[in-house]
Structures are given as C-alpha cells and as structure tokens.
Short mmCIF file of N, CA and C in Angstrom, two decimals:
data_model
loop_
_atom_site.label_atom_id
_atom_site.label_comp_id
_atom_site.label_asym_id
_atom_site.label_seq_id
_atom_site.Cartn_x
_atom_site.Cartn_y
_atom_site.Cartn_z
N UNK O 1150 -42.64 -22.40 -11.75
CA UNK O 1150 -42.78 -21.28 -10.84
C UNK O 1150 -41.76 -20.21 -11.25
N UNK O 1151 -42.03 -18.79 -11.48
CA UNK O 1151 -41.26 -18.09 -11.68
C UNK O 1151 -40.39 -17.32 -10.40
N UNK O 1152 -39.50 -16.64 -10.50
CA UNK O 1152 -39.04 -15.98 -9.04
C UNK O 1152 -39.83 -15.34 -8.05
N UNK O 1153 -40.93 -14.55 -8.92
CA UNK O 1153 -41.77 -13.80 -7.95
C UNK O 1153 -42.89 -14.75 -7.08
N UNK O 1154 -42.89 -15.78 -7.64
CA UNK O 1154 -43.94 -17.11 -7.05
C UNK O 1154 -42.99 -17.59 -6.47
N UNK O 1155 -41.82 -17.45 -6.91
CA UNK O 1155 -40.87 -18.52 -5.68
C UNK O 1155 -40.58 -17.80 -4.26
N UNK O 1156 -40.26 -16.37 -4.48
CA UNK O 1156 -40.31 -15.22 -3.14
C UNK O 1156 -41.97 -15.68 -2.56
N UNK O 1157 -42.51 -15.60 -3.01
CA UNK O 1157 -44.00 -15.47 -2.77
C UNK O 1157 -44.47 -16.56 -1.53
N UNK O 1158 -43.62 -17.99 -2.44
CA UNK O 1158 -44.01 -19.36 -1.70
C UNK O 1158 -43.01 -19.23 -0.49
N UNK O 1159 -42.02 -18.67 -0.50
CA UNK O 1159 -41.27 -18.82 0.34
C UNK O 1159 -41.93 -18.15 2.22
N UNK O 1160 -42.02 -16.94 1.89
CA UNK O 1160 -42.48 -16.28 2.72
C UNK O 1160 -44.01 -16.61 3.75
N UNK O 1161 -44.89 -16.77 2.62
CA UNK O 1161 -45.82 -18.17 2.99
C UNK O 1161 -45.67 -19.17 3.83
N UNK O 1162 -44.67 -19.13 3.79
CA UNK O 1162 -43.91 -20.94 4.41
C UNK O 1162 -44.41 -20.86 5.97
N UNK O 1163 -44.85 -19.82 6.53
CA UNK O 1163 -44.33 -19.57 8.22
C UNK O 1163 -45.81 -19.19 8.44
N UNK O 1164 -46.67 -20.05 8.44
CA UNK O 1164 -48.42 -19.83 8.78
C UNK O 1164 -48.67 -18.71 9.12
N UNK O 1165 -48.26 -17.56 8.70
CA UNK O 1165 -49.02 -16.19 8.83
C UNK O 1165 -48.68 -15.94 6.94
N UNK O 1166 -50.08 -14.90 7.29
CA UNK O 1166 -49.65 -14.49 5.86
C UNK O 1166 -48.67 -13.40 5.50
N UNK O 1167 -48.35 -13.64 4.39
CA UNK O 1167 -47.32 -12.97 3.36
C UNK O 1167 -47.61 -12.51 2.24
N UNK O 1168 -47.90 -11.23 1.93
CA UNK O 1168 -48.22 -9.80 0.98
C UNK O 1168 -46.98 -9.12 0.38
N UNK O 1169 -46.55 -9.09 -0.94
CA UNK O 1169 -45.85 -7.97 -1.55
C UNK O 1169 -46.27 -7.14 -0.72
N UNK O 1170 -44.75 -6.02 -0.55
CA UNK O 1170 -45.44 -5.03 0.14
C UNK O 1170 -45.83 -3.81 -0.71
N UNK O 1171 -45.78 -4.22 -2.19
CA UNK O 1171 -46.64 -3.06 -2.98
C UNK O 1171 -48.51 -3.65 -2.95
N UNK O 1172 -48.88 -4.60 -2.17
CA UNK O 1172 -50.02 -5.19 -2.56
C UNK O 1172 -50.40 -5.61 -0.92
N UNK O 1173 -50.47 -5.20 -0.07
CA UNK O 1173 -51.39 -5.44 1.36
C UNK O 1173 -52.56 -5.11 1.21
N UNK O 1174 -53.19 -6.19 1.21
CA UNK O 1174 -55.00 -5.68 1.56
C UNK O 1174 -55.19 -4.51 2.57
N UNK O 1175 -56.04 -3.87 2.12
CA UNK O 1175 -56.60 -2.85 3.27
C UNK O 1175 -56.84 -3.33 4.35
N UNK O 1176 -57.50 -4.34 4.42
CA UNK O 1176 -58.02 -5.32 5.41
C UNK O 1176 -57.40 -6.51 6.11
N UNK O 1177 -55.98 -6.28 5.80
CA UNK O 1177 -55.09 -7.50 6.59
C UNK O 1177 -55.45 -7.25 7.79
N UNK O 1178 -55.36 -7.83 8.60
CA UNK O 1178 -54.43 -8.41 10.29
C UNK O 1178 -53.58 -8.75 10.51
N UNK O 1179 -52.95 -8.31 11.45
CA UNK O 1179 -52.05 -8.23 11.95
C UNK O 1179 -52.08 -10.41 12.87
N UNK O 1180 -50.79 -11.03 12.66
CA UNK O 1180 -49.61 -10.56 12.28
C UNK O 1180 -49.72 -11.56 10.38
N UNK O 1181 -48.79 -10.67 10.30
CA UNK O 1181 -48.54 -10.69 8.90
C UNK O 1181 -46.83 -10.63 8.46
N UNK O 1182 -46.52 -10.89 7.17
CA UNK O 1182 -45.34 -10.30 6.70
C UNK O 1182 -45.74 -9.75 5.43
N UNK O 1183 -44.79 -8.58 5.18
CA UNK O 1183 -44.48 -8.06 4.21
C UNK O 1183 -43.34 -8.21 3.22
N UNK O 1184 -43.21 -8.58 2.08
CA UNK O 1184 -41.75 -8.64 1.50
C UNK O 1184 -41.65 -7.75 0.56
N UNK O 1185 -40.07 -7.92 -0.03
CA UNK O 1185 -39.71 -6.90 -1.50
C UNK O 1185 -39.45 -8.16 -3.00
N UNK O 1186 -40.11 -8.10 -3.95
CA UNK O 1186 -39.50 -8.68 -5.07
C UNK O 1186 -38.49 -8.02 -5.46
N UNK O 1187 -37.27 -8.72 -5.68
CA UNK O 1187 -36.17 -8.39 -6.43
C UNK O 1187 -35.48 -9.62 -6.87
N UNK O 1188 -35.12 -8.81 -8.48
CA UNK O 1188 -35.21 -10.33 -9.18
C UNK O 1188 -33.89 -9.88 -9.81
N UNK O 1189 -32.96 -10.89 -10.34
CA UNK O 1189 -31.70 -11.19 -11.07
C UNK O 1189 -31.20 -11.78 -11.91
N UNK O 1190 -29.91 -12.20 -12.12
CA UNK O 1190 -29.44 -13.59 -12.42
C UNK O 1190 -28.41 -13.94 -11.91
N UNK O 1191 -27.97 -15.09 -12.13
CA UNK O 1191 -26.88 -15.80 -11.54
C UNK O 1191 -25.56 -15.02 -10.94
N UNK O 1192 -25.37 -14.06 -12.04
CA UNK O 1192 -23.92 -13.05 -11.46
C UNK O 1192 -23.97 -12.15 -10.51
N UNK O 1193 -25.49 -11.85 -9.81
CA UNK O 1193 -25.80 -10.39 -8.99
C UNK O 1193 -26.92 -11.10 -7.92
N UNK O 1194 -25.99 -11.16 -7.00
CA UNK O 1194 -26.74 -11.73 -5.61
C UNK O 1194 -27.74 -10.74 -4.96
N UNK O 1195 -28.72 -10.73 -4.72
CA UNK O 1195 -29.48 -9.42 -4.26
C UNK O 1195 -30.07 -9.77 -2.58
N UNK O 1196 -30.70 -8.78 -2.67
CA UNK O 1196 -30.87 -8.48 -1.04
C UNK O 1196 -32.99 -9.24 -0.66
N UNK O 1197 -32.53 -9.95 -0.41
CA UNK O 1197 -34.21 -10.48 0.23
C UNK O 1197 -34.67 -9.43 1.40
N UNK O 1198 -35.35 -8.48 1.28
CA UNK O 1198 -36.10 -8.04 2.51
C UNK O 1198 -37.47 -8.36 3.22
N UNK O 1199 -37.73 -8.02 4.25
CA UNK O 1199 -39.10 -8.90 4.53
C UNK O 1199 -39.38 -7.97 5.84
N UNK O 1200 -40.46 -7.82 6.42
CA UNK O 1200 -40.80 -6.70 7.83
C UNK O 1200 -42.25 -8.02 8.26
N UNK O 1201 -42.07 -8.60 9.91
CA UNK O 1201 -42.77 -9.25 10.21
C UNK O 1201 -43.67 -8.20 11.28
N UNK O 1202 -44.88 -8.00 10.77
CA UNK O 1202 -45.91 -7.19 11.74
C UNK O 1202 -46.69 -8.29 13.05
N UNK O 1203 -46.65 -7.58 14.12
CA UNK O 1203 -47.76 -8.18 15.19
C UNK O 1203 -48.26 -6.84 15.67
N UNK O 1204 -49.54 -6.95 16.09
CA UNK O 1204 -50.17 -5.99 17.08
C UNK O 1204 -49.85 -6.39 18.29
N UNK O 1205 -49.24 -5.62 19.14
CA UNK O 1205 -48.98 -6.94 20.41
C UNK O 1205 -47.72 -5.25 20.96
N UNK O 1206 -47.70 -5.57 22.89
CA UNK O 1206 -47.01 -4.64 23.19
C UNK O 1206 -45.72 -5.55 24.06
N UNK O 1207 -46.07 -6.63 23.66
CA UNK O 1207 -44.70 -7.50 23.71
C UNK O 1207 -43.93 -8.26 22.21
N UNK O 1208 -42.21 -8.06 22.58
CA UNK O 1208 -41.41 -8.65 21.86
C UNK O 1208 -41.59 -10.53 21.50
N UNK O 1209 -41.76 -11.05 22.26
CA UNK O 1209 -41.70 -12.35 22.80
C UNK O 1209 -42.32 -13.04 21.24
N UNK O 1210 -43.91 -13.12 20.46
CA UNK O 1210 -44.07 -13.53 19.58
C UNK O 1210 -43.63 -13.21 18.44
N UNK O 1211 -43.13 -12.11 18.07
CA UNK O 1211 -42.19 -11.77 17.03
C UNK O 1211 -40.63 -12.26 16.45
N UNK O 1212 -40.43 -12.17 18.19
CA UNK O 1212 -38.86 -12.77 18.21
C UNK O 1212 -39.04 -14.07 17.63
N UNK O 1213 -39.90 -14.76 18.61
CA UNK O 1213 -39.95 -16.63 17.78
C UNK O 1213 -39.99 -17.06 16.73
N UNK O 1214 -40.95 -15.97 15.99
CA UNK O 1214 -41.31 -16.04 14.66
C UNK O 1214 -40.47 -15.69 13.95
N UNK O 1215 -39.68 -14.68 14.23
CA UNK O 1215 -38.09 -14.54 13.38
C UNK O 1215 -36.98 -15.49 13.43
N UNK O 1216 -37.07 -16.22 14.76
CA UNK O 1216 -36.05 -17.40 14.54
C UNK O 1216 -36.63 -18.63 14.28
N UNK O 1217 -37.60 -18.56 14.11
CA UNK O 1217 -38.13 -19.85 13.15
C UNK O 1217 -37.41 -19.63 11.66
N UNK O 1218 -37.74 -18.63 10.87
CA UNK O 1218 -37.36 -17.97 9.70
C UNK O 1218 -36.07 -18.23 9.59
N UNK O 1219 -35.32 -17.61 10.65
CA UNK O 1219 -34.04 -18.10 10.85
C UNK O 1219 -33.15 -19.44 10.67
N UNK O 1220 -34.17 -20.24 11.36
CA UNK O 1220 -34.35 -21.65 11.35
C UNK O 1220 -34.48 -22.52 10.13
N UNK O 1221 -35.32 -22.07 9.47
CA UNK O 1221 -36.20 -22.62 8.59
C UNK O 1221 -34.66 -22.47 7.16
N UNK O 1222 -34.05 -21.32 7.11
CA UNK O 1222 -33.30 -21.13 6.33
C UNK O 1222 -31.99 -21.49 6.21
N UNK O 1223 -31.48 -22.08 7.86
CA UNK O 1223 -30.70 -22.70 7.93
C UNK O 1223 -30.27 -24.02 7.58
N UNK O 1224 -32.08 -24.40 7.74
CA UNK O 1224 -32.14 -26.18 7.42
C UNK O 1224 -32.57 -26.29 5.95
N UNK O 1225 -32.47 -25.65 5.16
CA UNK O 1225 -33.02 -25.08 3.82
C UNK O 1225 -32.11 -26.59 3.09
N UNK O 1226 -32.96 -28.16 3.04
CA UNK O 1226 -31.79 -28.71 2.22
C UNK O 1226 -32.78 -29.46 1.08
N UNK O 1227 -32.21 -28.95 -0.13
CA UNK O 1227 -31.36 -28.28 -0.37
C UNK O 1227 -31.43 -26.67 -0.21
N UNK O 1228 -30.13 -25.75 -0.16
CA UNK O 1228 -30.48 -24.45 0.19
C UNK O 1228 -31.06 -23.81 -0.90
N UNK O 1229 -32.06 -24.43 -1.79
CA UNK O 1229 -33.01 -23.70 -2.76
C UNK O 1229 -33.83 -24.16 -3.43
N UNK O 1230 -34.87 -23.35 -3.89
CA UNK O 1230 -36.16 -23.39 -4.26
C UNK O 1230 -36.12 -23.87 -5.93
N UNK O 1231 -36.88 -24.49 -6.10
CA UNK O 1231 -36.82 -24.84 -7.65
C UNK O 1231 -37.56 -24.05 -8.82
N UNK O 1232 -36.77 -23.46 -9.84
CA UNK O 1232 -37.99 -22.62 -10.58
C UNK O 1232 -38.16 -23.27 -11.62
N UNK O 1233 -38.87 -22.69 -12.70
CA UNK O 1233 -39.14 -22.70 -14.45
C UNK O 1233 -37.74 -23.59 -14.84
N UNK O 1234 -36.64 -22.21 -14.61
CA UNK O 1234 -36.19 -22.29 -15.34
C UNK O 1234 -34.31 -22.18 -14.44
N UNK O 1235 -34.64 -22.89 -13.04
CA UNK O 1235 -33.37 -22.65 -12.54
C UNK O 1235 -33.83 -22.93 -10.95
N UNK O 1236 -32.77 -22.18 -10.56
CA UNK O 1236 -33.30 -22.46 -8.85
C UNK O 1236 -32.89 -20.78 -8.28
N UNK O 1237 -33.94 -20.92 -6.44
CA UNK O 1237 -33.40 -19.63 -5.95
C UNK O 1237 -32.86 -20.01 -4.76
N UNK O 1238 -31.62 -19.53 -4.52
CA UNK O 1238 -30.57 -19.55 -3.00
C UNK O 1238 -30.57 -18.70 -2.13
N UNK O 1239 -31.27 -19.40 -1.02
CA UNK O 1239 -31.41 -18.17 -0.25
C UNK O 1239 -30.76 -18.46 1.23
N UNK O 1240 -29.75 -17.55 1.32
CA UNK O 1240 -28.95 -17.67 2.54
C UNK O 1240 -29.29 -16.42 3.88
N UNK O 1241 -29.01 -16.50 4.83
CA UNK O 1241 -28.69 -15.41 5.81
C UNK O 1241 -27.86 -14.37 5.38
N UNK O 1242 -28.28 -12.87 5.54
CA UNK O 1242 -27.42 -11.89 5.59
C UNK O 1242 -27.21 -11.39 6.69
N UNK O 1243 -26.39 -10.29 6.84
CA UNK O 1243 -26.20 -9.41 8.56
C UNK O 1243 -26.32 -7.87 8.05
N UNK O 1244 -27.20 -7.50 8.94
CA UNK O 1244 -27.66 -7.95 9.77
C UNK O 1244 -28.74 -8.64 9.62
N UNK O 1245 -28.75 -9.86 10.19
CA UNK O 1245 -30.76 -10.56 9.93
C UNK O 1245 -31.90 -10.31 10.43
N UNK O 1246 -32.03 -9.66 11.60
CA UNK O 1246 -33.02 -9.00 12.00
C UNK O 1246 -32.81 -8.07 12.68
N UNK O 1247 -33.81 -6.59 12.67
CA UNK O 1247 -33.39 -5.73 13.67
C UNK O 1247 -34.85 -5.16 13.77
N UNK O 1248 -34.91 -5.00 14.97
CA UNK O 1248 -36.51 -4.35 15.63
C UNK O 1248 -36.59 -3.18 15.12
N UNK O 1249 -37.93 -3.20 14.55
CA UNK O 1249 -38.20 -1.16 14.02
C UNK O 1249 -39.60 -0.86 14.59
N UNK O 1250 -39.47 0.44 15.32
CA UNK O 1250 -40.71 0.63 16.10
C UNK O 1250 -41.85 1.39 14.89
N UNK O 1251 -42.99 1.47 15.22
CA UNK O 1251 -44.02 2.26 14.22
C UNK O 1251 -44.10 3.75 14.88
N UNK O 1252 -44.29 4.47 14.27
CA UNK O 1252 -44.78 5.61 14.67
C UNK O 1252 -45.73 6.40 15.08
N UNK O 1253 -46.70 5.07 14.51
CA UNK O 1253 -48.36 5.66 14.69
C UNK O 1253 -48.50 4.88 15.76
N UNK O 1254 -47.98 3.41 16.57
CA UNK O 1254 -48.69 3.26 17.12
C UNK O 1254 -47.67 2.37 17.83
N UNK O 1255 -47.71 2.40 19.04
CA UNK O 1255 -46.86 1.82 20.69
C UNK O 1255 -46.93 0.05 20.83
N UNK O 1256 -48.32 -0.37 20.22
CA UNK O 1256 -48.72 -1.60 20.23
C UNK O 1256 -48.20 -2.55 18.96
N UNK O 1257 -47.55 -1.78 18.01
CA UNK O 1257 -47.00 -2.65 16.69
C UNK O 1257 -45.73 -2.56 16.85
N UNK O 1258 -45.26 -3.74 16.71
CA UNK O 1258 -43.93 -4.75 17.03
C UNK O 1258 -43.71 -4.93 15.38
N UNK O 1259 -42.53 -4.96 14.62
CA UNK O 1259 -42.07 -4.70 13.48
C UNK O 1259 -40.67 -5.19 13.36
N UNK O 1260 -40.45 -6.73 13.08
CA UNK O 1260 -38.97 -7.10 12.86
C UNK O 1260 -38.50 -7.20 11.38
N UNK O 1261 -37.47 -6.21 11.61
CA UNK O 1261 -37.15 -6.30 9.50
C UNK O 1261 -36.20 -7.36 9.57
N UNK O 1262 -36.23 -8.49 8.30
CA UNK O 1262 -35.62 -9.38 8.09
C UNK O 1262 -34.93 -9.05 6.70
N UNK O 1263 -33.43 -9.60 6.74
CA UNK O 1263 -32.53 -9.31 5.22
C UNK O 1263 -32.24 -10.64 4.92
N UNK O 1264 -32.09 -10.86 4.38
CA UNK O 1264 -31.45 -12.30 3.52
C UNK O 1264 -30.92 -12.00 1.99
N UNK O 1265 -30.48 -13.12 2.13
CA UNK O 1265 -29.55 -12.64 0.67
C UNK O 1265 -29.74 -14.14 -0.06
N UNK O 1266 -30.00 -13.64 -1.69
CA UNK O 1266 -30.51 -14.04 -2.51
C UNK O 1266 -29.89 -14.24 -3.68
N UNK O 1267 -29.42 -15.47 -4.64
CA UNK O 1267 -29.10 -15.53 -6.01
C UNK O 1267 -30.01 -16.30 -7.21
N UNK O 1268 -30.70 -16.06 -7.80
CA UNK O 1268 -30.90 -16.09 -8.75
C UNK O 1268 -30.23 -17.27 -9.72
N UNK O 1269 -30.35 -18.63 -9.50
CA UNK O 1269 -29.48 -19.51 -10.74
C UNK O 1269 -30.08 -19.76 -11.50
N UNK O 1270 -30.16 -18.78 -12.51
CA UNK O 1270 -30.93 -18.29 -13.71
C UNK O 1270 -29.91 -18.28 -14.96
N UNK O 1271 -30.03 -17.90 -15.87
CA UNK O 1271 -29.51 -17.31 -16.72
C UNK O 1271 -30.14 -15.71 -17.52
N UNK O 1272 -31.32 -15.53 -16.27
CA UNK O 1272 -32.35 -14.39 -16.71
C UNK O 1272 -33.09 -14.46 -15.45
#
C-alpha cells in the first residue's frame, strides 16, 4: 500500500464514505468525509486534514462521529498503518476539531479535523 492508499484506508475506517477532496463525486451524499493527501518522509511530520459533512440542522451526529475518529486514533495499536515500504503515524493535533458553518446552506454541519502525520519512509 502506498501513502495515498494508506490516507485513503484510513479515513474509510468510520462507515461513511471518504473522497480526496480533489475527487468528490458530483453525486455524493451527505454524510461523507473529505480529506487532503500530503505525503513526506521520516524527517517532516505533516498535517492530516479531513472536513466531516452531514446534512442535518443538528450538531449531535457530527460531534459523535468526530469522537469516534478521535477515539479510533487514540486506540491506534500499534499507532500506525503499514506501507510498501515503511509505516504511517498518525497522532492527534490541536486543534482537533473545530465546527465550520457553510455558506450556501443553514442545514450543513461541517467538522474540520487536523491530525498530524509522519511518514516512516525513507521517501
């Protein structure tokens, strides 16, 4: 598995789906996540981002679903994913989640998630 399949599988992990966010179907539903590939190596820890969408004019299923994530990364054992050619570490950053409203629309609930990421690569 390379890094971008390992971001890929990761995000997956939480029974909604998960789309690069250069690559969302036209036709998703809501709820969904979105992530960022960013890739490294071992010396340059980078930033995991991720935005969890619901249609919904309550907080309540979003929140859960972010501390599952939360969850899920805490109990991470071991704390990483296995690749090709190395492994990926993925810890909590701060801030880890913060609510972002949409603009187009009152009914979409939008929690951005950060995590932080190394690369034990040599590439």
């Amino acid at each position: 598995m390379d890094k971008a399949q390992a971001i890929d599988k990761f995000w997956n992990s939480f029974d909604i789906p998960a789309y690069d966010e250069n690559t969302v179907p036209k036709d998703a539903k809501m709820p969904y996540i979105t992530y960022s590939v960013t890739e490294d190596n071992i010396d340059y820890p980078v930033s995991l981002t991720a935005s969890i969408w619901y249609n919904s004019t309550s907080w309540r299923e979003i929140t859960l679903k972010t501390a599952e994530i939360a969850k899920a990364v805490k109990e991470m054992m071991p704390p990483t994913i296995k690749l090709d050619n190395g492994r990926l570490y993925i810890a909590m950053a701060s801030p880890y989640a913060q609510r972002m409203n949409d603009p187009e629309s009152d009914s979409i609930r939008r929690m951005l998630i950060n995590l932080q990421a190394q690369f034990l690569t040599d590439y």
